[in-house]
């Protein structure tokens, strides 16, 4: 009996070690501050879901405060100039702005979005592809203890080189959940984010408080695989700084309607769920040479 207890303890340690290597999935919901009714539904989800608040939205301060009180990580969703012509938020950053103007806008955003610990770009394909423009952003951001989450609205974003020489850490989005607001498309993108997290060790997905996005999250978050852990971007960054997985180059956001990014090549064998895999490990180590060796030790 004593030998069995010792063996169980050893195997339990092995299983905990396997759990430590679960895939990490970070989900950020953008555009907070305009639709409190839908946004409040997001705040009822697990606290690891993070929210990005538009600094000049009518309910910006209110929703940032509610999110923080509910345990969610808060980001500033800072408007940046896109390449396309479309209506812009107040104080949208442009590459032509002076360092002083960008610093002023950032100060105002920090004041309007309390409890923020990071910043990501709202739109911004023109701004983020400008190295001089992003250098001014990173220099202004350097005085705050914020990370920058690049929404990757364009493939040649300059956020990483722009942050060189500053203390700003950069993370990158892997999946957009709701480029299409069709509910089946949102489900597919959610499943894609999960697969990327399983394959690469982590993934960051960005969505918006659209009704179908909220509905998909409500349905699918409780069914996450056992080998996936929900985390905030800040938690991902902390793990990376302490020896976690290195960032993986993201795929650019589709630039034309109806475009579907290429999927990951499927292997011939079916993936094994974590729970089943751990069961196989248990059976193997309790009935094989390893088990005999451990029994001999005790």
One Martini backbone bead per residue (centre of mass of N, CA, C, O) as a GRO file, in nm:
protein
  298
    1UNK     BB    1   0.058   0.062  -0.021
    2UNK     BB    2   0.301   0.253   0.005
    3UNK     BB    3   0.400   0.217  -0.283
    4UNK     BB    4   0.145   0.330  -0.419
    5UNK     BB    5   0.162   0.614  -0.299
    6UNK     BB    6   0.434   0.688  -0.420
    7UNK     BB    7   0.351   0.642  -0.712
    8UNK     BB    8   0.121   0.848  -0.718
    9UNK     BB    9   0.298   1.095  -0.658
   10UNK     BB   10   0.479   1.078  -0.905
   11UNK     BB   11   0.252   1.087  -1.119
   12UNK     BB   12   0.124   1.353  -1.028
   13UNK     BB   13   0.372   1.522  -1.104
   14UNK     BB   14   0.361   1.460  -1.404
   15UNK     BB   15   0.077   1.577  -1.459
   16UNK     BB   16   0.140   1.865  -1.365
   17UNK     BB   17   0.358   1.912  -1.575
   18UNK     BB   18   0.171   1.890  -1.819
   19UNK     BB   19  -0.023   2.126  -1.735
   20UNK     BB   20   0.201   2.356  -1.756
   21UNK     BB   21   0.182   2.309  -2.096
   22UNK     BB   22  -0.050   2.460  -2.167
   23UNK     BB   23  -0.241   2.634  -2.359
   24UNK     BB   24  -0.263   2.983  -2.438
   25UNK     BB   25  -0.555   3.206  -2.413
   26UNK     BB   26  -0.618   3.526  -2.551
   27UNK     BB   27  -0.890   3.763  -2.495
   28UNK     BB   28  -1.001   4.055  -2.679
   29UNK     BB   29  -1.232   4.326  -2.630
   30UNK     BB   30  -1.329   4.570  -2.823
   31UNK     BB   31  -1.496   4.882  -2.820
   32UNK     BB   32  -1.534   5.001  -2.557
   33UNK     BB   33  -1.814   5.246  -2.465
   34UNK     BB   34  -2.097   5.201  -2.655
   35UNK     BB   35  -2.220   4.894  -2.538
   36UNK     BB   36  -2.316   4.813  -2.236
   37UNK     BB   37  -2.511   4.573  -2.276
   38UNK     BB   38  -2.292   4.387  -2.410
   39UNK     BB   39  -2.047   4.442  -2.221
   40UNK     BB   40  -2.173   4.318  -1.961
   41UNK     BB   41  -2.158   4.027  -2.071
   42UNK     BB   42  -1.850   4.013  -2.076
   43UNK     BB   43  -1.815   4.070  -1.760
   44UNK     BB   44  -1.945   3.768  -1.700
   45UNK     BB   45  -1.698   3.651  -1.776
   46UNK     BB   46  -1.408   3.553  -1.750
   47UNK     BB   47  -1.142   3.739  -1.623
   48UNK     BB   48  -0.939   3.673  -1.867
   49UNK     BB   49  -1.101   3.861  -2.014
   50UNK     BB   50  -1.033   4.131  -2.214
   51UNK     BB   51  -1.037   4.498  -2.241
   52UNK     BB   52  -1.095   4.762  -2.492
   53UNK     BB   53  -1.093   5.119  -2.463
   54UNK     BB   54  -1.236   5.393  -2.584
   55UNK     BB   55  -1.144   5.707  -2.475
   56UNK     BB   56  -1.410   5.872  -2.631
   57UNK     BB   57  -1.627   5.725  -2.514
   58UNK     BB   58  -1.907   5.768  -2.326
   59UNK     BB   59  -1.831   5.482  -2.139
   60UNK     BB   60  -1.531   5.451  -2.063
   61UNK     BB   61  -1.496   5.485  -1.755
   62UNK     BB   62  -1.720   5.296  -1.666
   63UNK     BB   63  -1.615   5.029  -1.810
   64UNK     BB   64  -1.332   5.023  -1.689
   65UNK     BB   65  -1.425   5.002  -1.396
   66UNK     BB   66  -1.598   4.747  -1.420
   67UNK     BB   67  -1.380   4.562  -1.524
   68UNK     BB   68  -1.189   4.585  -1.286
   69UNK     BB   69  -1.395   4.492  -1.065
   70UNK     BB   70  -1.422   4.203  -1.231
   71UNK     BB   71  -1.099   4.131  -1.316
   72UNK     BB   72  -1.022   4.276  -1.574
   73UNK     BB   73  -0.828   4.355  -1.825
   74UNK     BB   74  -0.705   4.681  -1.929
   75UNK     BB   75  -0.731   4.869  -2.230
   76UNK     BB   76  -0.626   5.088  -2.474
   77UNK     BB   77  -0.815   5.195  -2.765
   78UNK     BB   78  -0.626   5.343  -2.998
   79UNK     BB   79  -0.660   5.559  -3.239
   80UNK     BB   80  -0.568   5.492  -3.585
   81UNK     BB   81  -0.468   5.534  -3.892
   82UNK     BB   82  -0.590   5.447  -4.193
   83UNK     BB   83  -0.583   5.383  -4.532
   84UNK     BB   84  -0.866   5.416  -4.531
   85UNK     BB   85  -1.171   5.580  -4.586
   86UNK     BB   86  -1.306   5.686  -4.269
   87UNK     BB   87  -1.441   5.725  -3.989
   88UNK     BB   88  -1.318   5.905  -3.706
   89UNK     BB   89  -1.190   5.939  -3.420
   90UNK     BB   90  -1.101   6.110  -3.177
   91UNK     BB   91  -0.768   6.140  -3.174
   92UNK     BB   92  -0.629   6.033  -3.424
   93UNK     BB   93  -0.351   5.889  -3.519
   94UNK     BB   94  -0.070   6.026  -3.703
   95UNK     BB   95   0.235   6.044  -3.860
   96UNK     BB   96   0.238   6.376  -3.865
   97UNK     BB   97   0.256   6.400  -3.584
   98UNK     BB   98   0.373   6.510  -3.308
   99UNK     BB   99   0.508   6.420  -3.015
  100UNK     BB  100   0.332   6.613  -2.844
  101UNK     BB  101   0.054   6.525  -2.951
  102UNK     BB  102   0.076   6.226  -2.879
  103UNK     BB  103   0.122   6.270  -2.576
  104UNK     BB  104  -0.146   6.414  -2.522
  105UNK     BB  105  -0.337   6.188  -2.614
  106UNK     BB  106  -0.231   5.976  -2.415
  107UNK     BB  107  -0.297   6.124  -2.155
  108UNK     BB  108  -0.602   6.136  -2.205
  109UNK     BB  109  -0.645   5.829  -2.223
  110UNK     BB  110  -0.545   5.758  -1.940
  111UNK     BB  111  -0.765   5.931  -1.799
  112UNK     BB  112  -1.023   5.783  -1.941
  113UNK     BB  113  -0.866   5.491  -1.867
  114UNK     BB  114  -0.883   5.327  -1.608
  115UNK     BB  115  -0.659   5.058  -1.526
  116UNK     BB  116  -0.456   5.049  -1.735
  117UNK     BB  117  -0.185   4.816  -1.889
  118UNK     BB  118  -0.258   4.871  -2.196
  119UNK     BB  119  -0.221   4.883  -2.568
  120UNK     BB  120  -0.426   4.928  -2.862
  121UNK     BB  121  -0.526   4.932  -3.192
  122UNK     BB  122  -0.748   5.133  -3.381
  123UNK     BB  123  -0.685   5.024  -3.645
  124UNK     BB  124  -0.383   5.155  -3.819
  125UNK     BB  125  -0.237   5.086  -4.096
  126UNK     BB  126  -0.086   5.357  -4.136
  127UNK     BB  127   0.053   5.396  -3.861
  128UNK     BB  128   0.192   5.107  -3.813
  129UNK     BB  129   0.361   5.140  -4.100
  130UNK     BB  130   0.509   5.375  -3.943
  131UNK     BB  131   0.803   5.424  -3.801
  132UNK     BB  132   0.802   5.721  -3.704
  133UNK     BB  133   0.522   5.710  -3.574
  134UNK     BB  134   0.579   5.467  -3.374
  135UNK     BB  135   0.813   5.598  -3.225
  136UNK     BB  136   0.639   5.816  -3.093
  137UNK     BB  137   0.458   5.625  -2.941
  138UNK     BB  138   0.676   5.470  -2.775
  139UNK     BB  139   0.794   5.718  -2.636
  140UNK     BB  140   0.528   5.795  -2.492
  141UNK     BB  141   0.484   5.503  -2.358
  142UNK     BB  142   0.748   5.473  -2.180
  143UNK     BB  143   0.629   5.619  -1.909
  144UNK     BB  144   0.464   5.365  -1.907
  145UNK     BB  145   0.344   5.044  -1.776
  146UNK     BB  146   0.309   4.935  -2.084
  147UNK     BB  147   0.175   4.750  -2.327
  148UNK     BB  148   0.175   4.634  -2.676
  149UNK     BB  149  -0.103   4.553  -2.883
  150UNK     BB  150  -0.100   4.425  -3.194
  151UNK     BB  151  -0.363   4.401  -3.427
  152UNK     BB  152  -0.276   4.354  -3.721
  153UNK     BB  153  -0.395   4.541  -3.982
  154UNK     BB  154  -0.096   4.490  -4.087
  155UNK     BB  155   0.185   4.317  -4.197
  156UNK     BB  156   0.399   4.589  -4.179
  157UNK     BB  157   0.444   4.640  -3.896
  158UNK     BB  158   0.644   4.872  -3.666
  159UNK     BB  159   0.637   4.805  -3.355
  160UNK     BB  160   0.899   4.656  -3.291
  161UNK     BB  161   1.119   4.856  -3.395
  162UNK     BB  162   0.995   5.106  -3.238
  163UNK     BB  163   1.058   4.974  -2.941
  164UNK     BB  164   1.338   5.019  -2.961
  165UNK     BB  165   1.481   5.162  -2.667
  166UNK     BB  166   1.249   5.066  -2.491
  167UNK     BB  167   1.009   4.934  -2.243
  168UNK     BB  168   0.828   4.826  -2.457
  169UNK     BB  169   0.605   4.565  -2.500
  170UNK     BB  170   0.527   4.325  -2.761
  171UNK     BB  171   0.226   4.216  -2.900
  172UNK     BB  172   0.035   3.970  -3.107
  173UNK     BB  173  -0.205   3.907  -3.313
  174UNK     BB  174  -0.371   3.609  -3.455
  175UNK     BB  175  -0.696   3.657  -3.417
  176UNK     BB  176  -1.007   3.720  -3.570
  177UNK     BB  177  -1.334   3.661  -3.480
  178UNK     BB  178  -1.518   3.922  -3.647
  179UNK     BB  179  -1.498   4.003  -3.950
  180UNK     BB  180  -1.729   3.812  -3.937
  181UNK     BB  181  -2.072   3.806  -3.802
  182UNK     BB  182  -2.108   3.528  -3.850
  183UNK     BB  183  -2.156   3.274  -3.635
  184UNK     BB  184  -1.991   3.051  -3.782
  185UNK     BB  185  -1.736   3.221  -3.825
  186UNK     BB  186  -1.678   3.270  -3.527
  187UNK     BB  187  -1.644   2.975  -3.450
  188UNK     BB  188  -1.406   2.917  -3.638
  189UNK     BB  189  -1.213   3.128  -3.509
  190UNK     BB  190  -1.212   3.011  -3.231
  191UNK     BB  191  -1.102   2.732  -3.311
  192UNK     BB  192  -0.840   2.844  -3.430
  193UNK     BB  193  -0.726   2.963  -3.169
  194UNK     BB  194  -0.708   2.695  -3.019
  195UNK     BB  195  -0.516   2.549  -3.218
  196UNK     BB  196  -0.283   2.750  -3.192
  197UNK     BB  197  -0.240   2.709  -2.888
  198UNK     BB  198  -0.176   2.405  -2.911
  199UNK     BB  199   0.061   2.427  -3.119
  200UNK     BB  200   0.227   2.705  -2.991
  201UNK     BB  201   0.113   2.776  -2.673
  202UNK     BB  202  -0.025   3.037  -2.814
  203UNK     BB  203  -0.294   3.297  -2.825
  204UNK     BB  204  -0.438   3.591  -2.986
  205UNK     BB  205  -0.765   3.727  -2.955
  206UNK     BB  206  -0.997   3.938  -3.141
  207UNK     BB  207  -1.289   4.127  -3.052
  208UNK     BB  208  -1.642   4.213  -3.027
  209UNK     BB  209  -1.960   4.342  -2.896
  210UNK     BB  210  -2.121   4.146  -3.058
  211UNK     BB  211  -2.378   3.938  -3.041
  212UNK     BB  212  -2.237   3.685  -3.176
  213UNK     BB  213  -1.979   3.693  -3.011
  214UNK     BB  214  -2.106   3.665  -2.736
  215UNK     BB  215  -2.250   3.397  -2.793
  216UNK     BB  216  -2.002   3.225  -2.856
  217UNK     BB  217  -1.858   3.265  -2.587
  218UNK     BB  218  -2.084   3.149  -2.409
  219UNK     BB  219  -2.069   2.862  -2.551
  220UNK     BB  220  -1.734   2.798  -2.569
  221UNK     BB  221  -1.586   2.847  -2.302
  222UNK     BB  222  -1.702   2.590  -2.140
  223UNK     BB  223  -1.555   2.397  -2.390
  224UNK     BB  224  -1.277   2.395  -2.333
  225UNK     BB  225  -1.005   2.244  -2.341
  226UNK     BB  226  -0.792   2.105  -2.102
  227UNK     BB  227  -0.524   2.236  -2.267
  228UNK     BB  228  -0.667   2.520  -2.200
  229UNK     BB  229  -0.575   2.857  -2.102
  230UNK     BB  230  -0.690   3.139  -1.970
  231UNK     BB  231  -0.556   3.465  -2.050
  232UNK     BB  232  -0.379   3.742  -2.036
  233UNK     BB  233  -0.155   3.938  -2.188
  234UNK     BB  234   0.010   3.992  -1.931
  235UNK     BB  235   0.061   3.692  -1.868
  236UNK     BB  236   0.209   3.623  -2.125
  237UNK     BB  237   0.439   3.825  -2.084
  238UNK     BB  238   0.545   3.715  -1.815
  239UNK     BB  239   0.616   3.432  -1.925
  240UNK     BB  240   0.816   3.527  -2.142
  241UNK     BB  241   1.013   3.673  -1.936
  242UNK     BB  242   1.024   3.364  -1.783
  243UNK     BB  243   1.062   3.146  -2.035
  244UNK     BB  244   0.868   3.132  -2.244
  245UNK     BB  245   0.726   3.148  -2.525
  246UNK     BB  246   0.785   3.259  -2.820
  247UNK     BB  247   0.691   3.456  -3.044
  248UNK     BB  248   0.462   3.447  -3.314
  249UNK     BB  249   0.406   3.494  -3.630
  250UNK     BB  250   0.158   3.657  -3.770
  251UNK     BB  251  -0.124   3.690  -3.946
  252UNK     BB  252  -0.264   3.880  -4.152
  253UNK     BB  253  -0.514   4.070  -4.217
  254UNK     BB  254  -0.761   4.081  -4.409
  255UNK     BB  255  -0.807   4.308  -4.709
  256UNK     BB  256  -1.061   4.145  -4.821
  257UNK     BB  257  -1.352   4.050  -4.895
  258UNK     BB  258  -1.391   3.698  -4.845
  259UNK     BB  259  -1.126   3.629  -4.718
  260UNK     BB  260  -0.949   3.321  -4.654
  261UNK     BB  261  -0.735   3.195  -4.468
  262UNK     BB  262  -0.507   2.972  -4.449
  263UNK     BB  263  -0.480   2.672  -4.335
  264UNK     BB  264  -0.378   2.424  -4.151
  265UNK     BB  265  -0.215   2.153  -4.192
  266UNK     BB  266  -0.314   1.830  -4.186
  267UNK     BB  267  -0.286   1.560  -4.016
  268UNK     BB  268  -0.345   1.224  -4.021
  269UNK     BB  269  -0.366   1.230  -3.734
  270UNK     BB  270  -0.537   1.248  -3.451
  271UNK     BB  271  -0.589   1.435  -3.200
  272UNK     BB  272  -0.519   1.430  -2.851
  273UNK     BB  273  -0.659   1.469  -2.578
  274UNK     BB  274  -0.549   1.549  -2.273
  275UNK     BB  275  -0.712   1.346  -2.105
  276UNK     BB  276  -0.630   1.098  -2.272
  277UNK     BB  277  -0.326   1.129  -2.254
  278UNK     BB  278  -0.310   1.105  -1.944
  279UNK     BB  279  -0.428   0.822  -1.936
  280UNK     BB  280  -0.198   0.690  -2.091
  281UNK     BB  281   0.023   0.766  -1.897
  282UNK     BB  282  -0.090   0.622  -1.652
  283UNK     BB  283  -0.094   0.335  -1.769
  284UNK     BB  284   0.207   0.318  -1.838
  285UNK     BB  285   0.341   0.391  -1.551
  286UNK     BB  286   0.171   0.153  -1.389
  287UNK     BB  287   0.271  -0.106  -1.605
  288UNK     BB  288   0.573  -0.062  -1.635
  289UNK     BB  289   0.904  -0.011  -1.593
  290UNK     BB  290   0.873   0.247  -1.428
  291UNK     BB  291   0.707   0.122  -1.199
  292UNK     BB  292   0.917  -0.085  -1.109
  293UNK     BB  293   1.136   0.120  -1.038
  294UNK     BB  294   0.980   0.277  -0.823
  295UNK     BB  295   0.926   0.035  -0.635
  296UNK     BB  296   1.225  -0.021  -0.576
  297UNK     BB  297   1.276   0.253  -0.430
  298UNK     BB  298   1.030   0.177  -0.206
   0.00000   0.00000   0.00000
